[in-house]
């Protein structure tokens, strides 16, 4: 049975002890993850523990229960909070309801009261979690969402966000059948000549245009269609390059139907034929490029990119190669993934006869992709390419296609290792910058992880993960350690009162400073100072 984590909060130790012993937590489906003696400590503990339920007193020093509830609800929306108090005060109860506390109890609290409250809370948690986990519900939701997810997946491929094995795996998961020897992409746009509402086409014509396209193409040709913003996108699955004639014919018929059915001007932009799904991104960009000629050539017709921008075989050759698998492996993969990506890349080159001009273009595009990585990490080309950096205009002439694989192995291995060290150094630098900032600003009582992250220009989630991994403790724990170290130094070297030292190390509440100090060292600040004085006198 899954146990939910509970945190008990009260400033009276005997009350905490009594609540711990009153009920059999595990039998009720809970695990007592910890106790805190005030709201501030409880808030810090919830940052480190996965707490499901907090049960807290209202009247506590440093941070009361209502304030704690408010802060918890701000940071952990689904956390359940149970509030109790020794005061039968309507305002307290009303505020608890306003803060969406699960329960409001009055002291004294019996074992029966606690059992009933936690039984209700567990039932609510079970219902909420089961809503997320219910297989039949998830299955039904998945079935209903599948058409939309398929369209999003195809758009991800067309826009270049997905490629290679990952795209194939996701197409299999979403049950999309896009296997074909050849592909083409078409983009359709419908517009009406309405002077008083220029955006009407984008808002009202896309969906009926998509329906019209699907109805017309069904049973005529294999295709997959989706709508994206104000465009309808069609991916054609073709048996041969000659099938492009059918694509252009069908698109022309749809453009003509637009006038009759939708009373709108429908423009269809069409890409060249490509031979693999990883090249669909290029085809999509070709269709988008062809659509840009609508303002010059006019709307209501088919704009075929090969008619508008006749491409040579050299350019078409380059468009068939996708560097994303190789780039991803270099940036994020290990040696095996990088070797596999290089092997796939070289296989795609060797399957065709390559001319010198095509090889030069391919090499320069490959170099461009590697240079993008180098610039992104602010590296120097010489770090990776050595003596050949900057002399690429002639270098490709001296390295054959067979030698290219060995060269890629050398360059990609060096680049991958360099990026690994850069990332490791980057996290180390981030951690040192954070530690330096904390040591410089620890006196400020409003120093927080958020203010530090704004200074470092990183997200709180990323910082929290990196800092804890590098330092071995959370930001709050480290800040407390730094403050107490300086407090000990001030206790040793000055005669300042405890409340003055508290303010000097970032605590606005002297009592809370004493509480944190005692929790860390086992004795109060004044007692700690007295012990130091005694030890110094003893050694003299």
Short mmCIF file of C-alpha atoms in Angstrom, two decimals:
data_model
loop_
_atom_site.label_atom_id
_atom_site.label_comp_id
_atom_site.label_asym_id
_atom_site.label_seq_id
_atom_site.Cartn_x
_atom_site.Cartn_y
_atom_site.Cartn_z
CA UNK A 1 0.00 0.00 0.00
CA UNK A 2 1.28 3.44 -0.91
CA UNK A 3 1.82 5.70 2.10
CA UNK A 4 1.29 9.45 2.01
CA UNK A 5 3.93 11.61 3.76
CA UNK A 6 2.81 13.74 6.72
CA UNK A 7 4.56 16.66 8.39
CA UNK A 8 3.39 17.74 11.88
CA UNK A 9 4.02 21.34 12.92
CA UNK A 10 3.70 22.69 16.49
CA UNK A 11 5.93 24.79 18.74
CA UNK A 12 5.21 22.56 21.74
CA UNK A 13 7.35 19.42 21.77
CA UNK A 14 4.95 17.53 24.03
CA UNK A 15 2.06 18.21 21.62
CA UNK A 16 4.12 16.87 18.69
CA UNK A 17 5.03 13.79 20.70
CA UNK A 18 1.40 13.19 21.64
CA UNK A 19 0.20 13.51 18.04
CA UNK A 20 2.93 11.15 16.86
CA UNK A 21 1.78 8.49 19.29
CA UNK A 22 -1.98 9.06 19.11
CA UNK A 23 -2.61 7.10 15.95
CA UNK A 24 -1.16 4.26 13.95
CA UNK A 25 -0.03 6.28 10.94
CA UNK A 26 0.81 3.33 8.71
CA UNK A 27 -2.53 1.66 9.38
CA UNK A 28 -4.25 4.81 8.15
CA UNK A 29 -2.11 4.88 5.03
CA UNK A 30 0.39 7.56 6.08
CA UNK A 31 4.07 7.86 6.88
CA UNK A 32 5.19 10.44 9.45
CA UNK A 33 7.96 12.07 7.41
CA UNK A 34 8.95 14.60 10.06
CA UNK A 35 8.03 17.25 12.61
CA UNK A 36 8.73 20.96 12.74
CA UNK A 37 8.51 23.42 15.65
CA UNK A 38 7.46 26.46 13.62
CA UNK A 39 6.17 27.50 10.24
CA UNK A 40 9.53 28.67 8.94
CA UNK A 41 11.16 25.34 9.67
CA UNK A 42 8.18 23.50 8.16
CA UNK A 43 8.44 25.53 4.96
CA UNK A 44 12.13 24.69 4.66
CA UNK A 45 11.43 20.99 5.25
CA UNK A 46 8.77 20.85 2.53
CA UNK A 47 11.40 22.07 0.07
CA UNK A 48 13.49 18.98 0.81
CA UNK A 49 10.82 16.32 1.46
CA UNK A 50 7.95 15.08 -0.68
CA UNK A 51 5.12 16.03 1.68
CA UNK A 52 1.49 15.23 0.92
CA UNK A 53 -0.17 16.49 4.12
CA UNK A 54 0.82 19.18 6.63
CA UNK A 55 -0.96 19.37 9.99
CA UNK A 56 -0.16 22.64 11.75
CA UNK A 57 -1.06 24.70 14.79
CA UNK A 58 -2.05 28.32 14.18
CA UNK A 59 -0.23 30.05 17.03
CA UNK A 60 3.51 29.58 16.52
CA UNK A 61 6.56 31.85 16.62
CA UNK A 62 8.40 33.12 13.52
CA UNK A 63 5.63 32.04 11.13
CA UNK A 64 2.08 31.14 12.18
CA UNK A 65 0.00 28.32 10.76
CA UNK A 66 -2.16 30.51 8.52
CA UNK A 67 0.89 32.12 6.93
CA UNK A 68 2.42 28.67 6.48
CA UNK A 69 -0.78 27.45 4.84
CA UNK A 70 -0.77 30.41 2.47
CA UNK A 71 2.86 29.83 1.49
CA UNK A 72 2.34 26.10 1.02
CA UNK A 73 -0.68 26.63 -1.22
CA UNK A 74 1.31 29.12 -3.30
CA UNK A 75 4.19 26.68 -3.83
CA UNK A 76 2.46 23.28 -3.69
CA UNK A 77 -1.06 23.62 -5.03
CA UNK A 78 -2.14 20.03 -4.36
CA UNK A 79 -0.71 19.73 -0.83
CA UNK A 80 -3.34 19.11 1.85
CA UNK A 81 -3.18 21.32 4.97
CA UNK A 82 -4.96 20.58 8.26
CA UNK A 83 -5.12 23.51 10.68
CA UNK A 84 -5.85 23.27 14.38
CA UNK A 85 -6.06 25.84 17.16
CA UNK A 86 -6.85 26.29 20.81
CA UNK A 87 -9.04 29.28 19.99
CA UNK A 88 -12.67 29.03 18.94
CA UNK A 89 -12.30 32.11 16.73
CA UNK A 90 -14.58 32.52 13.72
CA UNK A 91 -12.03 34.71 11.92
CA UNK A 92 -9.43 31.94 12.13
CA UNK A 93 -11.89 29.43 10.73
CA UNK A 94 -12.95 31.75 7.94
CA UNK A 95 -9.35 32.45 6.98
CA UNK A 96 -8.61 28.72 6.98
CA UNK A 97 -11.50 28.16 4.58
CA UNK A 98 -10.28 31.04 2.42
CA UNK A 99 -6.84 29.42 2.26
CA UNK A 100 -8.44 26.14 1.16
CA UNK A 101 -7.33 24.18 4.23
CA UNK A 102 -8.78 20.67 4.27
CA UNK A 103 -9.84 20.73 7.91
CA UNK A 104 -10.03 23.16 10.83
CA UNK A 105 -9.90 21.50 14.28
CA UNK A 106 -10.12 22.80 17.82
CA UNK A 107 -7.91 21.64 20.67
CA UNK A 108 -7.93 19.33 22.46
CA UNK A 109 -7.79 16.88 19.58
CA UNK A 110 -8.64 13.28 20.38
CA UNK A 111 -7.23 10.22 18.65
CA UNK A 112 -10.66 9.62 17.15
CA UNK A 113 -10.73 13.17 15.69
CA UNK A 114 -7.32 12.67 14.07
CA UNK A 115 -8.25 9.27 12.68
CA UNK A 116 -11.45 10.60 11.14
CA UNK A 117 -9.69 13.67 9.68
CA UNK A 118 -6.84 11.68 8.15
CA UNK A 119 -9.24 9.05 6.84
CA UNK A 120 -11.10 11.81 4.96
CA UNK A 121 -7.86 13.33 3.70
CA UNK A 122 -6.58 9.94 2.52
CA UNK A 123 -9.84 9.30 0.71
CA UNK A 124 -9.52 12.64 -1.08
CA UNK A 125 -5.87 11.99 -1.99
CA UNK A 126 -6.78 8.52 -3.27
CA UNK A 127 -9.54 9.96 -5.45
CA UNK A 128 -7.27 12.66 -6.90
CA UNK A 129 -4.38 10.29 -7.58
CA UNK A 130 -6.68 7.64 -9.01
CA UNK A 131 -8.08 10.22 -11.41
CA UNK A 132 -4.59 10.61 -12.81
CA UNK A 133 -3.76 6.91 -12.75
CA UNK A 134 -7.05 5.28 -13.70
CA UNK A 135 -6.16 3.08 -16.65
CA UNK A 136 -9.61 2.99 -18.23
CA UNK A 137 -9.87 6.76 -17.92
CA UNK A 138 -6.36 7.19 -19.32
CA UNK A 139 -7.17 4.81 -22.14
CA UNK A 140 -10.32 6.72 -23.04
CA UNK A 141 -8.49 10.03 -22.79
CA UNK A 142 -5.70 8.66 -24.96
CA UNK A 143 -8.18 7.40 -27.55
CA UNK A 144 -9.90 10.79 -27.75
CA UNK A 145 -6.61 12.68 -27.80
CA UNK A 146 -4.88 10.43 -30.33
CA UNK A 147 -5.97 12.34 -33.47
CA UNK A 148 -4.68 15.61 -32.00
CA UNK A 149 -1.44 13.97 -30.80
CA UNK A 150 -0.91 12.50 -34.27
CA UNK A 151 -1.28 15.92 -35.84
CA UNK A 152 1.11 17.44 -33.30
CA UNK A 153 3.64 14.68 -33.98
CA UNK A 154 3.51 15.21 -37.74
CA UNK A 155 3.91 18.97 -37.26
CA UNK A 156 6.89 18.26 -35.02
CA UNK A 157 8.48 16.26 -37.85
CA UNK A 158 7.63 18.90 -40.45
CA UNK A 159 9.05 21.72 -38.32
CA UNK A 160 12.23 19.77 -37.66
CA UNK A 161 11.75 19.13 -33.94
CA UNK A 162 11.70 15.32 -34.37
CA UNK A 163 13.73 13.07 -36.62
CA UNK A 164 15.53 9.76 -36.87
CA UNK A 165 14.76 6.84 -34.58
CA UNK A 166 12.84 8.97 -32.12
CA UNK A 167 10.40 10.10 -34.81
CA UNK A 168 9.96 6.50 -36.01
CA UNK A 169 9.34 5.26 -32.47
CA UNK A 170 6.74 7.95 -31.80
CA UNK A 171 4.98 7.28 -35.11
CA UNK A 172 4.75 3.64 -34.09
CA UNK A 173 3.40 4.61 -30.66
CA UNK A 174 0.79 6.92 -32.16
CA UNK A 175 -0.04 4.35 -34.87
CA UNK A 176 0.78 6.66 -37.77
CA UNK A 177 1.51 4.92 -41.05
CA UNK A 178 3.78 7.19 -43.10
CA UNK A 179 5.88 4.55 -44.83
CA UNK A 180 6.27 5.31 -48.53
CA UNK A 181 9.03 5.39 -51.14
CA UNK A 182 8.45 9.10 -51.81
CA UNK A 183 6.81 12.12 -50.17
CA UNK A 184 5.63 15.60 -50.98
CA UNK A 185 4.21 18.35 -48.76
CA UNK A 186 1.50 20.83 -49.66
CA UNK A 187 0.36 23.89 -47.75
CA UNK A 188 -3.09 25.41 -48.42
CA UNK A 189 -4.40 28.81 -47.46
CA UNK A 190 -7.92 30.22 -47.95
CA UNK A 191 -8.85 33.89 -47.90
CA UNK A 192 -11.89 36.03 -48.59
CA UNK A 193 -11.92 39.53 -49.98
CA UNK A 194 -13.74 41.16 -47.09
CA UNK A 195 -12.61 44.71 -46.51
CA UNK A 196 -14.09 45.15 -43.05
CA UNK A 197 -12.66 41.92 -41.62
CA UNK A 198 -9.26 41.01 -43.00
CA UNK A 199 -8.71 38.22 -40.41
CA UNK A 200 -11.91 36.36 -41.20
CA UNK A 201 -10.19 33.82 -43.43
CA UNK A 202 -7.71 32.81 -40.76
CA UNK A 203 -10.45 32.42 -38.18
CA UNK A 204 -13.27 30.82 -40.13
CA UNK A 205 -11.96 29.11 -43.26
CA UNK A 206 -9.19 26.77 -42.06
CA UNK A 207 -11.42 24.05 -40.60
CA UNK A 208 -13.89 23.84 -43.51
CA UNK A 209 -10.94 23.89 -45.90
CA UNK A 210 -9.40 20.94 -44.03
CA UNK A 211 -12.70 19.03 -44.24
CA UNK A 212 -12.98 19.79 -47.94
CA UNK A 213 -9.40 18.60 -48.58
CA UNK A 214 -9.95 15.36 -46.69
CA UNK A 215 -13.25 14.64 -48.42
CA UNK A 216 -11.78 15.25 -51.84
CA UNK A 217 -8.50 13.34 -51.40
CA UNK A 218 -10.03 10.33 -49.66
CA UNK A 219 -9.76 7.22 -51.86
CA UNK A 220 -7.77 9.14 -54.48
CA UNK A 221 -4.26 9.18 -52.98
CA UNK A 222 -2.51 8.29 -49.73
CA UNK A 223 -2.10 11.33 -47.50
CA UNK A 224 -2.03 12.73 -43.96
CA UNK A 225 -3.53 16.15 -43.30
CA UNK A 226 -3.64 18.56 -40.38
CA UNK A 227 -4.37 22.21 -39.74
CA UNK A 228 -1.74 24.52 -38.31
CA UNK A 229 -2.58 28.12 -37.47
CA UNK A 230 -4.33 29.44 -40.60
CA UNK A 231 -2.95 26.78 -42.97
CA UNK A 232 -3.92 23.24 -43.92
CA UNK A 233 -0.91 20.95 -44.31
CA UNK A 234 -1.00 17.77 -46.42
CA UNK A 235 1.73 15.13 -46.51
CA UNK A 236 1.42 12.98 -49.62
CA UNK A 237 2.70 9.38 -49.59
CA UNK A 238 3.74 8.58 -53.15
CA UNK A 239 4.69 5.42 -55.03
CA UNK A 240 7.01 7.17 -57.49
CA UNK A 241 8.30 10.64 -58.40
CA UNK A 242 5.88 10.61 -61.32
CA UNK A 243 3.01 10.64 -58.79
CA UNK A 244 3.74 14.34 -58.36
CA UNK A 245 1.57 14.92 -61.43
CA UNK A 246 -1.40 13.55 -59.47
CA UNK A 247 -0.55 15.78 -56.50
CA UNK A 248 -0.50 18.90 -58.65
CA UNK A 249 -3.73 17.87 -60.37
CA UNK A 250 -5.54 17.27 -57.09
CA UNK A 251 -4.28 20.52 -55.61
CA UNK A 252 -5.51 22.39 -58.67
CA UNK A 253 -8.94 20.79 -58.27
CA UNK A 254 -9.06 21.81 -54.61
CA UNK A 255 -8.16 25.39 -55.49
CA UNK A 256 -11.02 25.47 -58.00
CA UNK A 257 -13.41 23.91 -55.47
CA UNK A 258 -12.52 26.69 -53.04
CA UNK A 259 -14.29 29.24 -55.24
CA UNK A 260 -17.40 27.11 -55.58
CA UNK A 261 -17.73 25.54 -52.12
CA UNK A 262 -16.14 28.03 -49.71
CA UNK A 263 -16.57 31.18 -51.82
CA UNK A 264 -12.92 31.80 -51.09
CA UNK A 265 -9.59 32.02 -52.87
CA UNK A 266 -7.61 28.88 -52.04
CA UNK A 267 -3.86 28.80 -52.74
CA UNK A 268 -1.88 25.52 -52.64
CA UNK A 269 1.92 25.57 -52.31
CA UNK A 270 3.67 22.30 -53.13
CA UNK A 271 7.19 21.03 -52.37
CA UNK A 272 9.47 18.82 -54.40
CA UNK A 273 9.50 15.05 -53.95
CA UNK A 274 11.67 13.68 -51.14
CA UNK A 275 12.57 10.10 -50.25
CA UNK A 276 12.58 9.85 -46.45
CA UNK A 277 10.60 11.14 -43.48
CA UNK A 278 13.65 13.00 -42.14
CA UNK A 279 13.55 15.10 -45.32
CA UNK A 280 9.94 16.17 -44.71
CA UNK A 281 11.23 19.20 -42.81
CA UNK A 282 12.98 20.41 -45.97
CA UNK A 283 9.85 19.72 -48.04
CA UNK A 284 7.74 21.67 -45.53
CA UNK A 285 10.09 24.64 -45.79
CA UNK A 286 9.91 24.42 -49.60
CA UNK A 287 6.12 24.57 -49.46
CA UNK A 288 6.29 27.53 -47.10
CA UNK A 289 8.75 29.20 -49.44
CA UNK A 290 6.47 28.63 -52.40
CA UNK A 291 3.54 30.14 -50.49
CA UNK A 292 5.52 33.37 -50.10
CA UNK A 293 5.19 33.90 -53.88
CA UNK A 294 1.42 34.25 -53.46
CA UNK A 295 1.75 38.03 -53.16
CA UNK A 296 3.70 38.16 -56.44
CA UNK A 297 2.04 35.49 -58.56
CA UNK A 298 -1.47 35.83 -57.13
CA UNK A 299 -3.71 33.66 -55.00
CA UNK A 300 -6.19 30.95 -55.96
CA UNK A 301 -3.71 28.70 -57.77
CA UNK A 302 -1.09 25.99 -57.29
CA UNK A 303 2.43 27.25 -56.51
CA UNK A 304 4.89 24.44 -57.20
CA UNK A 305 8.35 25.20 -55.83
CA UNK A 306 10.04 23.43 -58.72
CA UNK A 307 8.32 25.81 -61.17
CA UNK A 308 9.10 28.91 -59.15
CA UNK A 309 12.63 28.07 -58.00
CA UNK A 310 14.06 25.41 -60.34
CA UNK A 311 16.59 23.47 -58.27
CA UNK A 312 19.66 21.69 -59.59
CA UNK A 313 20.50 18.11 -58.61
CA UNK A 314 23.28 19.51 -56.42
CA UNK A 315 20.80 21.43 -54.25
CA UNK A 316 18.34 18.54 -54.20
CA UNK A 317 21.12 16.22 -53.13
CA UNK A 318 22.03 18.42 -50.16
CA UNK A 319 18.41 18.69 -49.08
CA UNK A 320 18.16 14.92 -48.59
CA UNK A 321 20.68 14.84 -45.74
CA UNK A 322 19.72 15.49 -42.16
CA UNK A 323 22.40 16.35 -39.61
CA UNK A 324 20.14 16.39 -36.54
CA UNK A 325 20.86 12.86 -35.32
CA UNK A 326 24.59 13.55 -35.52
CA UNK A 327 24.28 16.95 -33.82
CA UNK A 328 22.13 15.53 -31.02
CA UNK A 329 24.56 12.67 -30.41
CA UNK A 330 27.52 15.06 -30.19
CA UNK A 331 25.71 17.38 -27.79
CA UNK A 332 23.89 14.86 -25.59
CA UNK A 333 24.92 11.31 -26.43
CA UNK A 334 27.72 8.97 -25.42
CA UNK A 335 30.39 7.39 -27.58
CA UNK A 336 28.09 4.61 -28.82
CA UNK A 337 25.32 7.02 -29.83
CA UNK A 338 27.82 9.25 -31.62
CA UNK A 339 29.37 6.32 -33.50
CA UNK A 340 25.89 5.12 -34.51
CA UNK A 341 24.91 8.58 -35.75
CA UNK A 342 28.11 8.84 -37.80
CA UNK A 343 27.48 5.37 -39.24
CA UNK A 344 23.91 6.32 -40.25
CA UNK A 345 25.13 9.57 -41.78
CA UNK A 346 27.85 7.87 -43.82
CA UNK A 347 25.41 5.16 -44.94
CA UNK A 348 23.06 7.82 -46.29
CA UNK A 349 25.96 9.31 -48.28
CA UNK A 350 27.29 6.04 -49.67
CA UNK A 351 23.92 4.88 -51.00
CA UNK A 352 24.14 7.48 -53.80
CA UNK A 353 26.80 8.34 -56.31
CA UNK A 354 28.16 11.70 -55.23
CA UNK A 355 29.72 14.25 -57.56
CA UNK A 356 32.59 16.58 -56.51
CA UNK A 357 30.21 19.54 -56.43
CA UNK A 358 27.72 17.65 -54.30
CA UNK A 359 30.49 16.52 -51.95
CA UNK A 360 31.76 20.08 -51.52
CA UNK A 361 28.26 21.32 -50.69
CA UNK A 362 27.68 18.43 -48.28
CA UNK A 363 31.00 19.01 -46.52
CA UNK A 364 30.39 22.74 -46.11
CA UNK A 365 26.89 22.11 -44.68
CA UNK A 366 28.31 19.53 -42.28
CA UNK A 367 30.98 21.98 -41.21
CA UNK A 368 28.32 24.66 -40.71
CA UNK A 369 26.38 22.39 -38.32
CA UNK A 370 29.51 21.66 -36.28
CA UNK A 371 30.38 25.37 -36.17
CA UNK A 372 26.90 26.15 -34.79
CA UNK A 373 27.65 23.89 -31.83
CA UNK A 374 31.07 25.47 -31.33
CA UNK A 375 29.60 28.99 -31.35
CA UNK A 376 26.74 28.01 -29.03
CA UNK A 377 29.23 26.91 -26.38
CA UNK A 378 31.59 29.84 -27.08
CA UNK A 379 34.45 27.55 -28.07
CA UNK A 380 37.32 28.39 -30.38
CA UNK A 381 37.38 26.49 -33.71
CA UNK A 382 41.04 25.73 -33.13
CA UNK A 383 40.13 23.72 -30.01
CA UNK A 384 38.27 21.24 -32.21
CA UNK A 385 39.71 21.48 -35.72
CA UNK A 386 43.32 22.21 -34.84
CA UNK A 387 45.56 23.30 -37.72
CA UNK A 388 42.75 23.06 -40.28
CA UNK A 389 40.55 25.68 -38.59
CA UNK A 390 39.79 28.48 -41.04
CA UNK A 391 41.17 26.73 -44.14
CA UNK A 392 38.14 24.77 -45.25
CA UNK A 393 37.86 26.08 -48.80
CA UNK A 394 40.55 23.63 -49.91
CA UNK A 395 40.47 21.00 -47.16
CA UNK A 396 37.53 19.04 -48.57
CA UNK A 397 39.58 18.34 -51.70
CA UNK A 398 42.10 16.34 -49.66
CA UNK A 399 39.67 14.15 -47.71
CA UNK A 400 37.73 11.45 -49.54
CA UNK A 401 34.28 10.18 -48.61
CA UNK A 402 35.89 7.11 -47.01
CA UNK A 403 38.29 9.31 -45.05
CA UNK A 404 35.39 11.55 -44.00
CA UNK A 405 34.12 8.91 -41.56
CA UNK A 406 37.46 8.75 -39.72
CA UNK A 407 37.68 12.54 -39.69
CA UNK A 408 34.15 12.76 -38.27
CA UNK A 409 35.02 10.20 -35.58
CA UNK A 410 38.00 12.29 -34.51
CA UNK A 411 36.25 15.68 -34.63
CA UNK A 412 32.99 14.55 -33.01
CA UNK A 413 34.81 12.69 -30.23
CA UNK A 414 36.89 15.77 -29.46
CA UNK A 415 33.85 18.04 -29.61
CA UNK A 416 31.76 15.73 -27.41
CA UNK A 417 34.50 15.52 -24.78
CA UNK A 418 34.98 19.29 -24.87
CA UNK A 419 31.25 19.91 -24.42
CA UNK A 420 31.15 17.46 -21.52
CA UNK A 421 33.98 19.31 -19.77
CA UNK A 422 32.39 22.67 -20.58
CA UNK A 423 29.08 21.61 -19.04
CA UNK A 424 30.86 20.23 -15.98
CA UNK A 425 32.89 23.42 -15.65
CA UNK A 426 29.73 25.46 -16.21
CA UNK A 427 27.89 23.78 -13.34
CA UNK A 428 30.96 24.19 -11.14
CA UNK A 429 31.17 27.88 -12.05
CA UNK A 430 27.45 28.32 -11.39
CA UNK A 431 27.83 26.71 -7.99
CA UNK A 432 30.85 28.83 -7.07
CA UNK A 433 29.06 32.00 -8.21
CA UNK A 434 26.07 31.04 -6.06
CA UNK A 435 28.25 30.33 -3.02
CA UNK A 436 30.11 33.60 -3.50
CA UNK A 437 26.84 35.52 -3.79
CA UNK A 438 25.49 33.87 -0.64
CA UNK A 439 28.63 34.70 1.31
CA UNK A 440 28.46 38.29 0.10
CA UNK A 441 24.75 38.79 0.80
CA UNK A 442 24.03 36.46 3.73
CA UNK A 443 23.39 39.53 5.96
CA UNK A 444 20.33 40.44 3.91
CA UNK A 445 17.23 39.00 5.58
CA UNK A 446 15.33 38.84 2.26
CA UNK A 447 17.97 36.75 0.48
CA UNK A 448 16.14 33.90 -1.23
CA UNK A 449 16.68 31.27 -3.90
CA UNK A 450 14.52 33.34 -6.27
CA UNK A 451 16.61 36.50 -5.84
CA UNK A 452 19.80 34.48 -6.29
CA UNK A 453 18.45 32.84 -9.46
CA UNK A 454 17.51 36.24 -10.88
CA UNK A 455 21.09 37.38 -10.26
CA UNK A 456 22.51 34.24 -11.91
CA UNK A 457 19.92 34.36 -14.71
CA UNK A 458 18.93 30.70 -14.32
CA UNK A 459 15.66 28.99 -13.48
CA UNK A 460 14.97 28.04 -9.87
CA UNK A 461 14.38 24.37 -10.76
CA UNK A 462 17.69 24.08 -12.63
CA UNK A 463 19.60 25.90 -9.88
CA UNK A 464 18.09 23.74 -7.14
CA UNK A 465 19.10 20.52 -8.92
CA UNK A 466 22.63 21.69 -9.76
CA UNK A 467 23.35 23.29 -6.37
CA UNK A 468 22.20 20.28 -4.34
CA UNK A 469 24.14 17.89 -6.56
CA UNK A 470 27.35 19.93 -6.41
CA UNK A 471 27.23 21.09 -2.77
CA UNK A 472 25.40 18.17 -1.17
CA UNK A 473 22.79 20.35 0.52
CA UNK A 474 19.94 22.66 -0.43
CA UNK A 475 20.20 26.42 -0.81
CA UNK A 476 18.38 26.96 2.50
CA UNK A 477 20.69 24.56 4.35
CA UNK A 478 23.80 26.17 2.89
CA UNK A 479 22.58 29.70 3.65
CA UNK A 480 21.84 28.65 7.23
CA UNK A 481 25.31 27.12 7.52
CA UNK A 482 26.99 30.30 6.27
CA UNK A 483 24.96 32.52 8.59
CA UNK A 484 25.69 30.36 11.61
CA UNK A 485 29.40 30.21 10.80
CA UNK A 486 29.52 34.01 10.82
CA UNK A 487 27.38 34.09 13.96
CA UNK A 488 29.89 31.85 15.75
CA UNK A 489 32.72 34.13 14.62
CA UNK A 490 30.88 37.19 15.96
CA UNK A 491 30.16 35.43 19.25
CA UNK A 492 33.85 34.67 19.56
CA UNK A 493 35.29 38.05 18.52
CA UNK A 494 32.71 40.59 19.76
CA UNK A 495 30.67 41.33 22.83
CA UNK A 496 27.55 42.23 20.82
CA UNK A 497 24.20 41.13 22.16
CA UNK A 498 22.59 38.09 20.60
CA UNK A 499 19.84 40.14 18.92
CA UNK A 500 22.49 42.37 17.30
CA UNK A 501 24.39 39.35 15.99
CA UNK A 502 21.12 37.89 14.71
CA UNK A 503 20.48 41.00 12.60
CA UNK A 504 24.10 41.01 11.38
CA UNK A 505 23.74 37.51 9.93
CA UNK A 506 20.34 38.01 8.30
CA UNK A 507 17.76 37.09 10.96
CA UNK A 508 15.06 39.65 11.72
CA UNK A 509 13.71 37.49 14.55
CA UNK A 510 16.27 37.08 17.37
CA UNK A 511 14.24 34.24 18.85
CA UNK A 512 14.23 32.38 15.55
CA UNK A 513 18.00 32.90 15.28
CA UNK A 514 18.39 31.36 18.76
CA UNK A 515 16.13 28.49 17.73
CA UNK A 516 18.12 27.72 14.55
CA UNK A 517 21.42 28.10 16.41
CA UNK A 518 20.34 25.73 19.18
CA UNK A 519 19.09 23.20 16.69
CA UNK A 520 22.47 23.25 14.94
CA UNK A 521 24.82 23.33 17.95
CA UNK A 522 22.63 21.95 20.72
CA UNK A 523 22.90 25.02 22.94
CA UNK A 524 21.81 28.67 22.80
CA UNK A 525 24.09 31.40 21.36
CA UNK A 526 24.72 32.91 24.79
CA UNK A 527 25.61 29.53 26.23
CA UNK A 528 27.86 28.82 23.25
CA UNK A 529 29.73 32.10 23.89
CA UNK A 530 30.07 31.31 27.59
CA UNK A 531 31.56 27.91 26.76
CA UNK A 532 34.07 29.49 24.37
CA UNK A 533 35.14 32.02 26.99
CA UNK A 534 35.53 29.23 29.55
CA UNK A 535 37.62 27.15 27.15
CA UNK A 536 39.87 30.11 26.30
CA UNK A 537 40.41 30.91 29.99
CA UNK A 538 41.15 27.28 30.71
CA UNK A 539 43.88 27.13 28.06
CA UNK A 540 45.61 30.33 29.21
#
